Short mmCIF file of N, CA and C in Angstrom, two decimals:
data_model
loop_
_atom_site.label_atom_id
_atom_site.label_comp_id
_atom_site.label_asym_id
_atom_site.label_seq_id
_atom_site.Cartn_x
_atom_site.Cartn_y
_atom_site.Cartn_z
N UNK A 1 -48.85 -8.71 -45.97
CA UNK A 1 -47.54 -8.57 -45.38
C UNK A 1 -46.96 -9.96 -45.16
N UNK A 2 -45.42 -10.55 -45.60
CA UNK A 2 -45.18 -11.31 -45.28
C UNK A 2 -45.04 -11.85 -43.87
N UNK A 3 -45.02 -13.05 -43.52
CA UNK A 3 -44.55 -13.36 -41.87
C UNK A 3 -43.34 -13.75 -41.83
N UNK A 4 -42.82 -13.45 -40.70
CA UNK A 4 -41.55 -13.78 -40.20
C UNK A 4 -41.34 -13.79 -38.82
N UNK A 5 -40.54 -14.28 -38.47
CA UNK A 5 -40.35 -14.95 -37.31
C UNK A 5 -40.02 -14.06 -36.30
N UNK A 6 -40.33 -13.94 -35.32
CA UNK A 6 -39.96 -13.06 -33.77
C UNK A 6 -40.41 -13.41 -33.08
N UNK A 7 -39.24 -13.06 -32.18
CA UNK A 7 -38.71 -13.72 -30.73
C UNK A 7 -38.46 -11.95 -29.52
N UNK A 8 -38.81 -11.69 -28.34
CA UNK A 8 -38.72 -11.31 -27.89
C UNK A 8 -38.56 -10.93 -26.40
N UNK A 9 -38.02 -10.55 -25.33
CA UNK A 9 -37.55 -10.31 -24.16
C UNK A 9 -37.86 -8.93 -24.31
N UNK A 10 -37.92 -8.32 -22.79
CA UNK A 10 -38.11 -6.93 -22.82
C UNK A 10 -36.78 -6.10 -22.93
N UNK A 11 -35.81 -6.93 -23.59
CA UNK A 11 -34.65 -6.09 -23.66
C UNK A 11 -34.35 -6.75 -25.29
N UNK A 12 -34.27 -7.07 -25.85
CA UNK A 12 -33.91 -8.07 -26.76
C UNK A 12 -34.95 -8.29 -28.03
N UNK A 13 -34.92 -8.20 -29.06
CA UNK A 13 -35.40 -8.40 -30.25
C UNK A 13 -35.19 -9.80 -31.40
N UNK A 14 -35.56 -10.43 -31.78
CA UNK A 14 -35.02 -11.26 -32.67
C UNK A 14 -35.95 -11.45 -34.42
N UNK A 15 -35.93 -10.71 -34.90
CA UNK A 15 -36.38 -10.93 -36.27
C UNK A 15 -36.13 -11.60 -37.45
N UNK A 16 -36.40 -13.11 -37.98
CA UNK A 16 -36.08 -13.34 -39.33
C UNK A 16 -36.65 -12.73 -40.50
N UNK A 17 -36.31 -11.99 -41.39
CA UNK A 17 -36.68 -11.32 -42.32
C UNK A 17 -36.17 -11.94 -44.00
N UNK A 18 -37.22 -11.41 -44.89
CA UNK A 18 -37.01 -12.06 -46.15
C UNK A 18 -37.70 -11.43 -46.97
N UNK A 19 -37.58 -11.08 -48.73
CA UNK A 19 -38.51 -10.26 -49.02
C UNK A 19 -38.67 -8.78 -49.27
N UNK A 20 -39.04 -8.82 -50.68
CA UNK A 20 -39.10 -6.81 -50.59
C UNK A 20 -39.86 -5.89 -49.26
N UNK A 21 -40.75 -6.37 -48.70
CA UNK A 21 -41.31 -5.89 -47.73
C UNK A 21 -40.57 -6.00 -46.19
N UNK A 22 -39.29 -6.50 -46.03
CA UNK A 22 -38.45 -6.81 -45.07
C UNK A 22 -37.98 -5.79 -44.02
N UNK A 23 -37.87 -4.21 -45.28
CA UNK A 23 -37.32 -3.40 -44.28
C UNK A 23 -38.44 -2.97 -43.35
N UNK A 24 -39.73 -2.43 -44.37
CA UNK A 24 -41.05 -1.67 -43.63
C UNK A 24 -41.25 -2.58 -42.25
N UNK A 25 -40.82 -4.02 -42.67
CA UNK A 25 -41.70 -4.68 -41.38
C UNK A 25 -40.61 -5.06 -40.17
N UNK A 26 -39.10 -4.45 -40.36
CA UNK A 26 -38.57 -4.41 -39.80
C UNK A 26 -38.57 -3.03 -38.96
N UNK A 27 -39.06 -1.83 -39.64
CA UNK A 27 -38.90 -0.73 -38.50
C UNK A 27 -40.47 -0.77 -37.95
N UNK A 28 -41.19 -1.56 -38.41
CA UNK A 28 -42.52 -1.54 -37.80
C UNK A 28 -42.61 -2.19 -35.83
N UNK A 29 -41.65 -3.93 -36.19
CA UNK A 29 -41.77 -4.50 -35.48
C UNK A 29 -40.30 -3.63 -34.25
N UNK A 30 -39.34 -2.78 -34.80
CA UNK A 30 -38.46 -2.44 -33.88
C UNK A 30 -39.20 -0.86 -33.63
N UNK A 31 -39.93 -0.13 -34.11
CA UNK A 31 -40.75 0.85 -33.29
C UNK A 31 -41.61 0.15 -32.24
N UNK A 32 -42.28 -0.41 -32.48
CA UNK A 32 -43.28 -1.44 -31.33
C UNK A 32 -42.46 -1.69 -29.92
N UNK A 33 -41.74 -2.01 -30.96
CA UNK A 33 -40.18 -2.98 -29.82
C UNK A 33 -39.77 -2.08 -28.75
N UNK A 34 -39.14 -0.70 -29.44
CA UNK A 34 -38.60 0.29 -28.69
C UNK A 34 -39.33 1.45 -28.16
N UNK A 35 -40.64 1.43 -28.23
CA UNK A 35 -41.53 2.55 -27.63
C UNK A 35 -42.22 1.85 -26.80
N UNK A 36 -41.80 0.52 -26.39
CA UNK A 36 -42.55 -0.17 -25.54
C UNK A 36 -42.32 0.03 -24.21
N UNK A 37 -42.78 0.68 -22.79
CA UNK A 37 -41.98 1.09 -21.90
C UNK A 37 -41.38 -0.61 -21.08
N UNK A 38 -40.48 0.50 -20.67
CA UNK A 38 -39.34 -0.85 -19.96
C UNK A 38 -38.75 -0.30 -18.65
N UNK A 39 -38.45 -0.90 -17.92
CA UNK A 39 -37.45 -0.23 -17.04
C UNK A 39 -36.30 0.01 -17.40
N UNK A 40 -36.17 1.41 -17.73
CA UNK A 40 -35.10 1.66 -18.58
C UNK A 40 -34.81 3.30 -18.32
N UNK A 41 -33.96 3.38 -17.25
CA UNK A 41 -33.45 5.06 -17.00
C UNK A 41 -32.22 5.37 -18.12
N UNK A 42 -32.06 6.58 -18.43
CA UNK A 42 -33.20 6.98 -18.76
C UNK A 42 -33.53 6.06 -20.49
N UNK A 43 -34.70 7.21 -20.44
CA UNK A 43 -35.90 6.36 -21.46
C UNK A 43 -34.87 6.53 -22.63
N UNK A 44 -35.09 5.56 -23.40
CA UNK A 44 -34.69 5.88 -24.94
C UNK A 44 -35.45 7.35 -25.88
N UNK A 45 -34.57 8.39 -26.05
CA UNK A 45 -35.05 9.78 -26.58
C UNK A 45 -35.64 9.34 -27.80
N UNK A 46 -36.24 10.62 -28.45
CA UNK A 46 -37.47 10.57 -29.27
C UNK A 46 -36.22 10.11 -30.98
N UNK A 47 -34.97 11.31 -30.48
CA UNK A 47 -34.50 11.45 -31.92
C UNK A 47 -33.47 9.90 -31.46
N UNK A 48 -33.38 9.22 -30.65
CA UNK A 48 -32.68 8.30 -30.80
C UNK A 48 -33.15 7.08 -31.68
N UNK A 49 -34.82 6.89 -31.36
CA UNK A 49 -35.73 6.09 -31.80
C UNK A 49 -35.61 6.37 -33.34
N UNK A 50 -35.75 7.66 -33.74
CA UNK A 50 -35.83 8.13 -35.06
C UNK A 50 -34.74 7.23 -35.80
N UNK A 51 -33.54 7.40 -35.14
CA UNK A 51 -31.64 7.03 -35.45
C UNK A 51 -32.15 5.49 -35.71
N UNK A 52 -32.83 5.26 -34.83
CA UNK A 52 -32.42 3.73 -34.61
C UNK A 52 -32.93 3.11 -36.00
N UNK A 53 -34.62 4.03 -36.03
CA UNK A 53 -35.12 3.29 -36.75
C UNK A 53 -34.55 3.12 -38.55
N UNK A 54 -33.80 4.56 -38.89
CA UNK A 54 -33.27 4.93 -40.02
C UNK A 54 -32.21 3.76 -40.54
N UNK A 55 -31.51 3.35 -39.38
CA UNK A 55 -30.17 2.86 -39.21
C UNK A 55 -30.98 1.28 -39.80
N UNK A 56 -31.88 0.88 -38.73
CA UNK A 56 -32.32 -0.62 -39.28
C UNK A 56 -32.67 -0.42 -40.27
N UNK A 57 -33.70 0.62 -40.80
CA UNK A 57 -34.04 0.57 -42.22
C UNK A 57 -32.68 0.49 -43.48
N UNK A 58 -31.95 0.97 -43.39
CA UNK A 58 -30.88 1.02 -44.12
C UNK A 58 -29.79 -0.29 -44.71
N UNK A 59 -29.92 -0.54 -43.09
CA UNK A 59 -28.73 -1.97 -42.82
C UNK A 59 -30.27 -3.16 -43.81
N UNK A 60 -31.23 -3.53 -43.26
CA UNK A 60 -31.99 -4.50 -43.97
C UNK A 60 -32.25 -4.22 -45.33
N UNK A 61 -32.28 -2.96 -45.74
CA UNK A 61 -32.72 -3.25 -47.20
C UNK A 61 -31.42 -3.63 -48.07
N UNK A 62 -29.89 -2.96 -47.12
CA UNK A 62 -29.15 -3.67 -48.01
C UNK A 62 -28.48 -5.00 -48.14
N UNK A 63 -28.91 -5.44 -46.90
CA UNK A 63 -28.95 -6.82 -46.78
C UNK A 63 -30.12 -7.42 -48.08
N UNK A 64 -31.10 -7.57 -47.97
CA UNK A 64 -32.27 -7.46 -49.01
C UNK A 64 -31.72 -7.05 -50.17
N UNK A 65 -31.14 -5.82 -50.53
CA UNK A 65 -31.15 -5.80 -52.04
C UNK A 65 -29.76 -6.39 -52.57
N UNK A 66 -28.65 -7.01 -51.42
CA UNK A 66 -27.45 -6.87 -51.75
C UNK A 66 -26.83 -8.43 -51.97
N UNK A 67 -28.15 -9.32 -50.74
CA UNK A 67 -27.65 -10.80 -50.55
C UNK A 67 -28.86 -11.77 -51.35
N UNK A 68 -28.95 -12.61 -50.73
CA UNK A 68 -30.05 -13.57 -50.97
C UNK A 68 -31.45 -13.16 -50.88
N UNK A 69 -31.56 -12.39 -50.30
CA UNK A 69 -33.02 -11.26 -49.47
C UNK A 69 -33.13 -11.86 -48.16
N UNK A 70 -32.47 -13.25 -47.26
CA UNK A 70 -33.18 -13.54 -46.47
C UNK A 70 -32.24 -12.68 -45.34
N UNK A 71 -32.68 -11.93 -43.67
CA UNK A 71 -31.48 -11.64 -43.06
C UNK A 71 -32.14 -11.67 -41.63
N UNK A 72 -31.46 -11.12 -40.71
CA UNK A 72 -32.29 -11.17 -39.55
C UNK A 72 -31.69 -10.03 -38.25
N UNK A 73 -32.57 -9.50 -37.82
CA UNK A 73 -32.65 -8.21 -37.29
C UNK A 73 -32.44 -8.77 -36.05
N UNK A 74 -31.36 -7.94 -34.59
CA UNK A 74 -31.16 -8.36 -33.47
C UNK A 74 -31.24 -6.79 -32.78
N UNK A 75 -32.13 -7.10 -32.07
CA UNK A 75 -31.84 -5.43 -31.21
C UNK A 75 -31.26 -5.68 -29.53
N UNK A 76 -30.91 -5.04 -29.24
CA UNK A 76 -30.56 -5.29 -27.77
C UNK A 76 -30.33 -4.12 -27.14
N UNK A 77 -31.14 -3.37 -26.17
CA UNK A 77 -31.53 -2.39 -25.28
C UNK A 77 -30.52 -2.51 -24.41
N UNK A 78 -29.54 -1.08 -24.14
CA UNK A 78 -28.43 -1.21 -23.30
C UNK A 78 -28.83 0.35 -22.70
N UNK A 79 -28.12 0.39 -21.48
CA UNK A 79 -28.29 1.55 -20.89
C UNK A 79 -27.87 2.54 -21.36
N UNK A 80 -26.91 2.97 -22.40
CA UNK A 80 -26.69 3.73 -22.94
C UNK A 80 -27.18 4.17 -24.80
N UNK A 81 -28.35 3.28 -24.59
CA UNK A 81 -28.64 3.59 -26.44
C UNK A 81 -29.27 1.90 -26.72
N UNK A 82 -28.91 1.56 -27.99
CA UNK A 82 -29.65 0.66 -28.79
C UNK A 82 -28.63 0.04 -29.72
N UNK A 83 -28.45 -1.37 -29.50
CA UNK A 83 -27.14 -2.64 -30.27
C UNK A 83 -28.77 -2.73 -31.65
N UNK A 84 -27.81 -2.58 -32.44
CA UNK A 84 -28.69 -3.03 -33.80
C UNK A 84 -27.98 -4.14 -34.75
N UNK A 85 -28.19 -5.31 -35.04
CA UNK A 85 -27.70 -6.44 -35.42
C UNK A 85 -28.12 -6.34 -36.72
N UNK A 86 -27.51 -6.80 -38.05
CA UNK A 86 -28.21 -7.81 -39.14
C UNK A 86 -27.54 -8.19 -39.93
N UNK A 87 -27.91 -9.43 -39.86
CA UNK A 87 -27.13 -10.62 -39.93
C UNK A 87 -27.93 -11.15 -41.50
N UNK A 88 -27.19 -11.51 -42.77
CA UNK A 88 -27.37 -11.74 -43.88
C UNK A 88 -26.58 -13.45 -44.08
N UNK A 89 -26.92 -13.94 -45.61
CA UNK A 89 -25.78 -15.15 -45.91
C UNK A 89 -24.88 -14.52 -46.43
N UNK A 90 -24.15 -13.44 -47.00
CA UNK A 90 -22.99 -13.21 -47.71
C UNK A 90 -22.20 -12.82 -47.09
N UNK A 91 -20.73 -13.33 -47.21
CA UNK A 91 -19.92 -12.64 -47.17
C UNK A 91 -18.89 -11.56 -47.14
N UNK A 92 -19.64 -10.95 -48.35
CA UNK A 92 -19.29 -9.93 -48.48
C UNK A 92 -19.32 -8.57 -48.56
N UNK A 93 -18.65 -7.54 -48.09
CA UNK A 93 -18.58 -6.14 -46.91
C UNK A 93 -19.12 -5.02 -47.95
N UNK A 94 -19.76 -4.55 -46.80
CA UNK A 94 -20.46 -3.51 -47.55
C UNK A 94 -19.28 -2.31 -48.09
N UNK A 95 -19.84 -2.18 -49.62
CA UNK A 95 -18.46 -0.89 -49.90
C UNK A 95 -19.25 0.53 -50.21
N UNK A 96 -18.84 1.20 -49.63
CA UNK A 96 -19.27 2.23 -49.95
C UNK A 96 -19.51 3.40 -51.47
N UNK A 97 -20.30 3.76 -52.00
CA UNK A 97 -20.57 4.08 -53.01
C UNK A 97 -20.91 5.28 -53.19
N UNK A 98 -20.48 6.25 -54.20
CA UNK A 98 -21.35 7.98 -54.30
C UNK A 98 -22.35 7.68 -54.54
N UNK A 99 -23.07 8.59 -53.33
CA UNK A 99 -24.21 8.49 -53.54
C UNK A 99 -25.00 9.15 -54.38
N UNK A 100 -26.08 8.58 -54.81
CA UNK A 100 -26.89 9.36 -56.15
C UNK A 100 -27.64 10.48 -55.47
N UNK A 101 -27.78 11.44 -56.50
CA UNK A 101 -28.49 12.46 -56.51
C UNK A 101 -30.05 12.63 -56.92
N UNK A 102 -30.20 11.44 -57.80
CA UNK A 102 -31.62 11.00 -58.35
C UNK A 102 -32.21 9.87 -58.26
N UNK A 103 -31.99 9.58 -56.76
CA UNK A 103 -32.91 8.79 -56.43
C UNK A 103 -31.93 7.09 -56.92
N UNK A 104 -31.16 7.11 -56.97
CA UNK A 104 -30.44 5.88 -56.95
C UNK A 104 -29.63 5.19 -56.23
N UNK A 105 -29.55 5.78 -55.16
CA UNK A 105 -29.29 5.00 -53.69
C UNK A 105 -27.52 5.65 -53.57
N UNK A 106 -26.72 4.98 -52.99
CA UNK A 106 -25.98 5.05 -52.53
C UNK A 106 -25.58 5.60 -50.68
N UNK A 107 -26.72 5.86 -50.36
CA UNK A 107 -26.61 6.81 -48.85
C UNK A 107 -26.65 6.20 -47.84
N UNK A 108 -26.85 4.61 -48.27
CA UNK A 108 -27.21 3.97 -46.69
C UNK A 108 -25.98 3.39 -45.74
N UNK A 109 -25.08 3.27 -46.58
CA UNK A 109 -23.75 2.94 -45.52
C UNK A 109 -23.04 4.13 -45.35
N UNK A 110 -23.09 4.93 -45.82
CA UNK A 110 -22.87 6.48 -45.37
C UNK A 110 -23.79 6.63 -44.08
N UNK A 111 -24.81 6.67 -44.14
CA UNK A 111 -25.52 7.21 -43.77
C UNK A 111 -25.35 6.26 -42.18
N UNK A 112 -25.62 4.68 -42.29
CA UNK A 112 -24.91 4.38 -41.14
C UNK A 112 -24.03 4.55 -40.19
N UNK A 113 -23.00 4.90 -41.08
CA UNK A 113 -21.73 5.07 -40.00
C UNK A 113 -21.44 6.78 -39.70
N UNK A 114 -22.55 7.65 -40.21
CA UNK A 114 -22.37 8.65 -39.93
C UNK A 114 -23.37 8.83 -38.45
N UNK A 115 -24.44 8.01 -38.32
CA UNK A 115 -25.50 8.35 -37.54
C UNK A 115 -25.38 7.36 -35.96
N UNK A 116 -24.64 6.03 -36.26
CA UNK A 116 -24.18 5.00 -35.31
C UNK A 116 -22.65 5.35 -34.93
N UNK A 117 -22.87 4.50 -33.84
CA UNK A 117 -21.42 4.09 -33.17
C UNK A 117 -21.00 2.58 -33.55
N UNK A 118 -19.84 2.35 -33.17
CA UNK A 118 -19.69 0.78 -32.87
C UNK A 118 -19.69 0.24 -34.02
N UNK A 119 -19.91 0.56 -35.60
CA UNK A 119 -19.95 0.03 -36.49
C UNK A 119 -19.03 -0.89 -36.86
N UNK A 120 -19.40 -2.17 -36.69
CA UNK A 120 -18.57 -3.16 -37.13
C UNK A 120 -19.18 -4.35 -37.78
N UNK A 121 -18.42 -4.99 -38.92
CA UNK A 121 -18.91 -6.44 -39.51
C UNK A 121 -18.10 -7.75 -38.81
N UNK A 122 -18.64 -8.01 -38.52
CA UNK A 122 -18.64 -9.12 -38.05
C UNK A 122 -18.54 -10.47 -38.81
N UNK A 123 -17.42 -11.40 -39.40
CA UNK A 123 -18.13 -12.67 -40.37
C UNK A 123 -18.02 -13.88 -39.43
N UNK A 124 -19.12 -14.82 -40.02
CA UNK A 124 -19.29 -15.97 -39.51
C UNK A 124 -18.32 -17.32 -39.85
N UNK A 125 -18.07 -17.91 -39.19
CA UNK A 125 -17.00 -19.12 -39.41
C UNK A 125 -17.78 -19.86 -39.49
N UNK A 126 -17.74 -20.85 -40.49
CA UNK A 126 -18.46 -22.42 -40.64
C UNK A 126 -19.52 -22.08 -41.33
N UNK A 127 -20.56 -22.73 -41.66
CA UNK A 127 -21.51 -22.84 -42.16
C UNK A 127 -22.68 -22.29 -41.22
N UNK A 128 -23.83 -21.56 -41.67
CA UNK A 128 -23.26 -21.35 -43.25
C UNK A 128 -22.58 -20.08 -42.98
N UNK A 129 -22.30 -19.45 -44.39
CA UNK A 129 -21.02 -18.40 -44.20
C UNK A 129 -22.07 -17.18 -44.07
N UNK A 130 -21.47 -15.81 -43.85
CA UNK A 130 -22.06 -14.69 -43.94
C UNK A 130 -21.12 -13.78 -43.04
N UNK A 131 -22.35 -12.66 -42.81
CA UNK A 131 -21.66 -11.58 -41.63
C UNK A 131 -23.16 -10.55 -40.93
N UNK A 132 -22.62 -10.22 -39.70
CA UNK A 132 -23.26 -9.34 -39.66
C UNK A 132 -22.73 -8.09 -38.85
N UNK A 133 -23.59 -7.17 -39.33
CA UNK A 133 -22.91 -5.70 -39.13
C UNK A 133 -23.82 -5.34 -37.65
N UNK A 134 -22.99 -4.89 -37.20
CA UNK A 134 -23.35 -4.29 -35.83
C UNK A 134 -23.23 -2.55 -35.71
N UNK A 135 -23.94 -1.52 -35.22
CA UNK A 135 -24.37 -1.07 -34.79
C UNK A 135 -25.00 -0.39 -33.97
N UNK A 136 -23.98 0.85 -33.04
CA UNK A 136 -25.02 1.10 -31.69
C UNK A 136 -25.51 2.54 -32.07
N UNK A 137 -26.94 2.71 -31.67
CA UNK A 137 -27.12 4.12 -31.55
C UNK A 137 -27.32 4.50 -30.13
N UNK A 138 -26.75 5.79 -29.54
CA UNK A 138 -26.84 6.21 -28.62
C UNK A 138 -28.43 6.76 -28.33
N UNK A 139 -28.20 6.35 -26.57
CA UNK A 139 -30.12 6.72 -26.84
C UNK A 139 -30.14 8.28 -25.75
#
């Protein structure tokens, strides 16, 4: 498994990611993350965790298959659900695509903004350039 970098608070996540193996080890390290108990009324639900985790899986691989491969995962635990961050070098916005029927993708930005709130891209000013898409799932 590759390594990558994390940073953590009991509310807060920080992942650099890179690599075909980027997404697996991104819902690995944000299940860990989010089943970890916290003081946190109420608890984050079972199918929220599920949401959350679908949602990161989705957003990183297309960061991964779409940019440079390198990107980086931000979670942030709010009383009402779960801020999901990821942050890539490109510029440019995810477009939405029909999705395939045989296994050829198209479902994951669908599939985002059907399952999250708050969906927004975000781009960076200055160097270096990019964006990142934000994300809340309700918990």
């Amino acid at each position: 498994m590759p390594l990558h970098s994390v940073r953590s608070t009991p509310t807060t996540l920080h992942m650099a990611l890179h690599g075909q193996g980027a997404a697996a080890d991104a819902r690995q390290a944000a299940r860990a993350f989010l089943e970890r108990p916290v003081d946190r009324d109420p608890p984050l639900r079972p199918v929220a965790l599920d949401t959350a985790l679908l949602v990161i899986s989705e957003l990183v691989t297309n960061a991964v298959r779409h940019t440079g491969g390198d990107c980086a995962l931000d979670l942030h635990l709010r009383a009402d659900g779960v801020d999901v961050d990821v942050s890539d070098c490109s510029s440019a916005e995810p477009r939405p695509r029909p999705p395939g029927h045989r296994g050829e993708g198209g479902w994951g930005w669908h599939l985002v903004n059907r399952l999250a709130t708050e969906v927004q891209i975000r781009h960076h000013d200055g160097e270096p350039a990019g964006k990142t898409i934000h994300a809340h799932v309700p918990g």
